[in-house]
PDB file of C-alpha atoms in Angstrom:
ATOM      1  CA  MET A   1    -167.839  38.681 242.945  1.00  0.00           C
ATOM      2  CA  ARG A   2    -169.525  39.572 239.676  1.00  0.00           C
ATOM      3  CA  LEU A   3    -172.700  41.303 238.620  1.00  0.00           C
ATOM      4  CA  ILE A   4    -175.261  38.708 237.497  1.00  0.00           C
ATOM      5  CA  GLN A   5    -178.498  40.637 236.975  1.00  0.00           C
ATOM      6  CA  VAL A   6    -179.789  44.139 236.263  1.00  0.00           C
ATOM      7  CA  ALA A   7    -183.478  45.021 236.451  1.00  0.00           C
ATOM      8  CA  GLN A   8    -185.244  47.651 234.352  1.00  0.00           C
ATOM      9  CA  TYR A   9    -188.770  49.034 234.648  1.00  0.00           C
ATOM     10  CA  ALA A  10    -191.212  47.834 231.987  1.00  0.00           C
ATOM     11  CA  GLY A  11    -194.819  48.954 232.297  1.00  0.00           C
ATOM     12  CA  ASP A  12    -195.863  47.016 229.178  1.00  0.00           C
ATOM     13  CA  LEU A  13    -193.894  43.756 229.114  1.00  0.00           C
ATOM     14  CA  GLY A  14    -194.789  42.805 225.555  1.00  0.00           C
ATOM     15  CA  ARG A  15    -193.839  46.183 224.152  1.00  0.00           C
ATOM     16  CA  ALA A  16    -190.610  46.273 226.214  1.00  0.00           C
ATOM     17  CA  ALA A  17    -189.710  42.694 225.197  1.00  0.00           C
ATOM     18  CA  ASP A  18    -190.172  43.618 221.531  1.00  0.00           C
ATOM     19  CA  PHE A  19    -188.080  46.790 221.908  1.00  0.00           C
ATOM     20  CA  TYR A  20    -185.192  45.042 223.671  1.00  0.00           C
ATOM     21  CA  SER A  21    -185.336  42.002 221.364  1.00  0.00           C
ATOM     22  CA  GLU A  22    -184.777  44.313 218.417  1.00  0.00           C
ATOM     23  CA  LEU A  23    -182.216  46.520 220.192  1.00  0.00           C
ATOM     24  CA  LEU A  24    -180.156  43.594 221.523  1.00  0.00           C
ATOM     25  CA  ASP A  25    -180.753  41.322 218.525  1.00  0.00           C
ATOM     26  CA  VAL A  26    -181.676  38.436 220.851  1.00  0.00           C
ATOM     27  CA  GLN A  27    -184.924  36.886 221.991  1.00  0.00           C
ATOM     28  CA  PRO A  28    -185.904  36.675 225.670  1.00  0.00           C
ATOM     29  CA  THR A  29    -184.415  33.754 227.576  1.00  0.00           C
ATOM     30  CA  ALA A  30    -187.513  33.390 229.755  1.00  0.00           C
ATOM     31  CA  VAL A  31    -190.894  35.055 230.262  1.00  0.00           C
ATOM     32  CA  PHE A  32    -192.931  34.679 233.453  1.00  0.00           C
ATOM     33  CA  ASP A  33    -196.248  36.504 233.227  1.00  0.00           C
ATOM     34  CA  PRO A  34    -197.625  36.473 235.813  1.00  0.00           C
ATOM     35  CA  PRO A  35    -195.898  37.876 237.795  1.00  0.00           C
ATOM     36  CA  GLY A  36    -194.505  40.077 234.987  1.00  0.00           C
ATOM     37  CA  LEU A  37    -190.869  39.214 234.271  1.00  0.00           C
ATOM     38  CA  VAL A  38    -188.892  39.009 231.015  1.00  0.00           C
ATOM     39  CA  PHE A  39    -185.243  37.884 231.030  1.00  0.00           C
ATOM     40  CA  PHE A  40    -182.511  38.373 228.433  1.00  0.00           C
ATOM     41  CA  ASP A  41    -179.067  36.765 228.629  1.00  0.00           C
ATOM     42  CA  LEU A  42    -176.303  39.236 227.755  1.00  0.00           C
ATOM     43  CA  ASP A  43    -173.141  37.108 227.822  1.00  0.00           C
ATOM     44  CA  GLY A  44    -173.922  35.766 231.294  1.00  0.00           C
ATOM     45  CA  LEU A  45    -175.489  38.960 232.674  1.00  0.00           C
ATOM     46  CA  ARG A  46    -179.266  38.726 233.003  1.00  0.00           C
ATOM     47  CA  LEU A  47    -181.299  41.745 231.985  1.00  0.00           C
ATOM     48  CA  LEU A  48    -184.652  41.567 233.762  1.00  0.00           C
ATOM     49  CA  LEU A  49    -187.575  43.645 232.510  1.00  0.00           C
ATOM     50  CA  GLU A  50    -190.112  43.911 235.309  1.00  0.00           C
ATOM     51  CA  ARG A  51    -193.276  45.881 235.998  1.00  0.00           C
ATOM     52  CA  GLU A  52    -192.245  46.561 239.599  1.00  0.00           C
ATOM     53  CA  ALA A  53    -188.568  47.386 238.984  1.00  0.00           C
ATOM     54  CA  PRO A  54    -187.283  50.947 239.413  1.00  0.00           C
ATOM     55  CA  ARG A  55    -185.913  52.777 236.408  1.00  0.00           C
ATOM     56  CA  ALA A  56    -182.231  52.117 235.762  1.00  0.00           C
ATOM     57  CA  LEU A  57    -179.729  53.724 233.421  1.00  0.00           C
ATOM     58  CA  LEU A  58    -178.313  50.918 231.301  1.00  0.00           C
ATOM     59  CA  TYR A  59    -175.200  51.361 229.178  1.00  0.00           C
ATOM     60  CA  LEU A  60    -174.973  48.910 226.276  1.00  0.00           C
ATOM     61  CA  GLU A  61    -171.890  48.360 224.152  1.00  0.00           C
ATOM     62  CA  VAL A  62    -172.512  48.521 220.416  1.00  0.00           C
ATOM     63  CA  PRO A  63    -169.977  48.091 217.587  1.00  0.00           C
ATOM     64  CA  ASP A  64    -170.322  51.692 216.346  1.00  0.00           C
ATOM     65  CA  VAL A  65    -172.670  54.002 218.230  1.00  0.00           C
ATOM     66  CA  ARG A  66    -172.894  56.384 215.263  1.00  0.00           C
ATOM     67  CA  THR A  67    -174.304  53.636 213.020  1.00  0.00           C
ATOM     68  CA  SER A  68    -176.569  52.312 215.783  1.00  0.00           C
ATOM     69  CA  VAL A  69    -178.080  55.745 216.440  1.00  0.00           C
ATOM     70  CA  ALA A  70    -178.736  56.306 212.740  1.00  0.00           C
ATOM     71  CA  GLY A  71    -180.508  52.950 212.464  1.00  0.00           C
ATOM     72  CA  LEU A  72    -182.548  53.475 215.627  1.00  0.00           C
ATOM     73  CA  ARG A  73    -183.557  56.986 214.590  1.00  0.00           C
ATOM     74  CA  GLY A  74    -184.664  55.563 211.233  1.00  0.00           C
ATOM     75  CA  ARG A  75    -186.937  53.140 213.124  1.00  0.00           C
ATOM     76  CA  GLY A  76    -188.505  55.995 215.092  1.00  0.00           C
ATOM     77  CA  VAL A  77    -186.617  55.506 218.375  1.00  0.00           C
ATOM     78  CA  GLU A  78    -186.192  58.775 220.277  1.00  0.00           C
ATOM     79  CA  VAL A  79    -182.565  59.865 220.400  1.00  0.00           C
ATOM     80  CA  VAL A  80    -182.016  61.903 223.573  1.00  0.00           C
ATOM     81  CA  THR A  81    -178.346  62.731 222.897  1.00  0.00           C
ATOM     82  CA  ASP A  82    -176.562  62.121 219.599  1.00  0.00           C
ATOM     83  CA  ALA A  83    -173.328  60.142 219.411  1.00  0.00           C
ATOM     84  CA  HIS A  84    -170.351  62.120 220.653  1.00  0.00           C
ATOM     85  CA  ILE A  85    -166.907  61.511 222.102  1.00  0.00           C
ATOM     86  CA  ILE A  86    -166.918  61.715 225.893  1.00  0.00           C
ATOM     87  CA  PHE A  87    -163.331  60.635 226.585  1.00  0.00           C
ATOM     88  CA  SER A  88    -160.090  59.710 224.871  1.00  0.00           C
ATOM     89  CA  HIS A  89    -158.317  56.714 226.396  1.00  0.00           C
ATOM     90  CA  SER A  90    -154.603  57.461 226.460  1.00  0.00           C
ATOM     91  CA  ASP A  91    -153.551  55.204 229.338  1.00  0.00           C
ATOM     92  CA  GLY A  92    -155.811  52.141 229.074  1.00  0.00           C
ATOM     93  CA  LEU A  93    -157.289  52.713 232.558  1.00  0.00           C
ATOM     94  CA  LEU A  94    -160.981  52.666 231.554  1.00  0.00           C
ATOM     95  CA  GLY A  95    -160.724  51.449 227.973  1.00  0.00           C
ATOM     96  CA  PRO A  96    -158.169  50.399 225.383  1.00  0.00           C
ATOM     97  CA  ALA A  97    -155.398  52.976 224.994  1.00  0.00           C
ATOM     98  CA  GLY A  98    -155.648  54.838 221.697  1.00  0.00           C
ATOM     99  CA  THR A  99    -159.451  54.724 221.546  1.00  0.00           C
ATOM    100  CA  ASP A 100    -162.144  57.350 221.911  1.00  0.00           C
ATOM    101  CA  GLU A 101    -165.204  56.510 223.969  1.00  0.00           C
ATOM    102  CA  TRP A 102    -168.340  57.436 222.052  1.00  0.00           C
ATOM    103  CA  MET A 103    -171.717  57.643 223.757  1.00  0.00           C
ATOM    104  CA  ALA A 104    -175.320  58.397 222.837  1.00  0.00           C
ATOM    105  CA  PHE A 105    -178.581  58.139 224.732  1.00  0.00           C
ATOM    106  CA  ILE A 106    -181.927  56.840 223.502  1.00  0.00           C
ATOM    107  CA  ARG A 107    -185.356  56.410 225.082  1.00  0.00           C
ATOM    108  CA  ASP A 108    -186.735  52.875 225.250  1.00  0.00           C
ATOM    109  CA  SER A 109    -190.378  51.912 224.736  1.00  0.00           C
ATOM    110  CA  GLU A 110    -191.089  52.431 228.459  1.00  0.00           C
ATOM    111  CA  GLY A 111    -189.572  55.906 228.762  1.00  0.00           C
ATOM    112  CA  ASN A 112    -186.270  54.727 230.252  1.00  0.00           C
ATOM    113  CA  THR A 113    -183.018  56.301 229.088  1.00  0.00           C
ATOM    114  CA  VAL A 114    -180.471  53.846 227.652  1.00  0.00           C
ATOM    115  CA  GLY A 115    -176.839  54.695 226.955  1.00  0.00           C
ATOM    116  CA  LEU A 116    -175.099  53.269 223.896  1.00  0.00           C
ATOM    117  CA  VAL A 117    -171.288  53.088 224.056  1.00  0.00           C
ATOM    118  CA  SER A 118    -168.487  52.298 221.588  1.00  0.00           C
ATOM    119  CA  GLN A 119    -164.730  52.452 221.935  1.00  0.00           C
ATOM    120  CA  LEU A 120    -163.382  53.396 218.516  1.00  0.00           C
ATOM    121  CA  PRO A 121    -159.911  54.314 217.190  1.00  0.00           C
ATOM    122  CA  ALA A 122    -158.921  57.749 218.497  1.00  0.00           C
ATOM    123  CA  GLN A 123    -159.725  60.788 216.361  1.00  0.00           C
ATOM    124  CA  GLY A 124    -158.129  63.605 218.358  1.00  0.00           C
ATOM    125  CA  ALA A 125    -156.546  64.921 221.523  1.00  0.00           C
ATOM    126  CA  ALA A 126    -157.386  63.490 224.941  1.00  0.00           C
ATOM    127  CA  GLN A 127    -160.405  64.942 226.731  1.00  0.00           C
ATOM    128  CA  ALA A 128    -161.432  64.917 230.370  1.00  0.00           C
ATOM    129  CA  PRO A 129    -164.494  62.806 231.261  1.00  0.00           C
ATOM    130  CA  ASP A 130    -167.727  64.799 231.292  1.00  0.00           C
ATOM    131  CA  GLY A 131    -169.418  62.714 233.979  1.00  0.00           C
ATOM    132  CA  ALA A 132    -171.548  60.672 231.580  1.00  0.00           C
TER     133      ALA A 132
END
């Protein structure tokens, strides 16, 4: 079994499609309006933006969350939580051993919170997860 699709609320499909096209650096795979659906293909996982979908908390992997946040802030995207280390992977259980898990949160064009995540070479001692 594998996850094939995640839906996210989008009150204004055009605005949301533009936001996610720029954030993901891909164009929509398909648009059906009506009834109000925009699809993106993320390496085989479909991201569906839909007027009737509930809000979801998406976590997107980016090469370096610190750089991504700086660029998004420069474009006027609201940064809810700046990039910070949430966990150090010492055993490889949830990420590559010897990496720190960095996370930040932004607000998308529709008011949804989106997490940005990077696993980067470790900078310090191991930390316990903070529930993020």
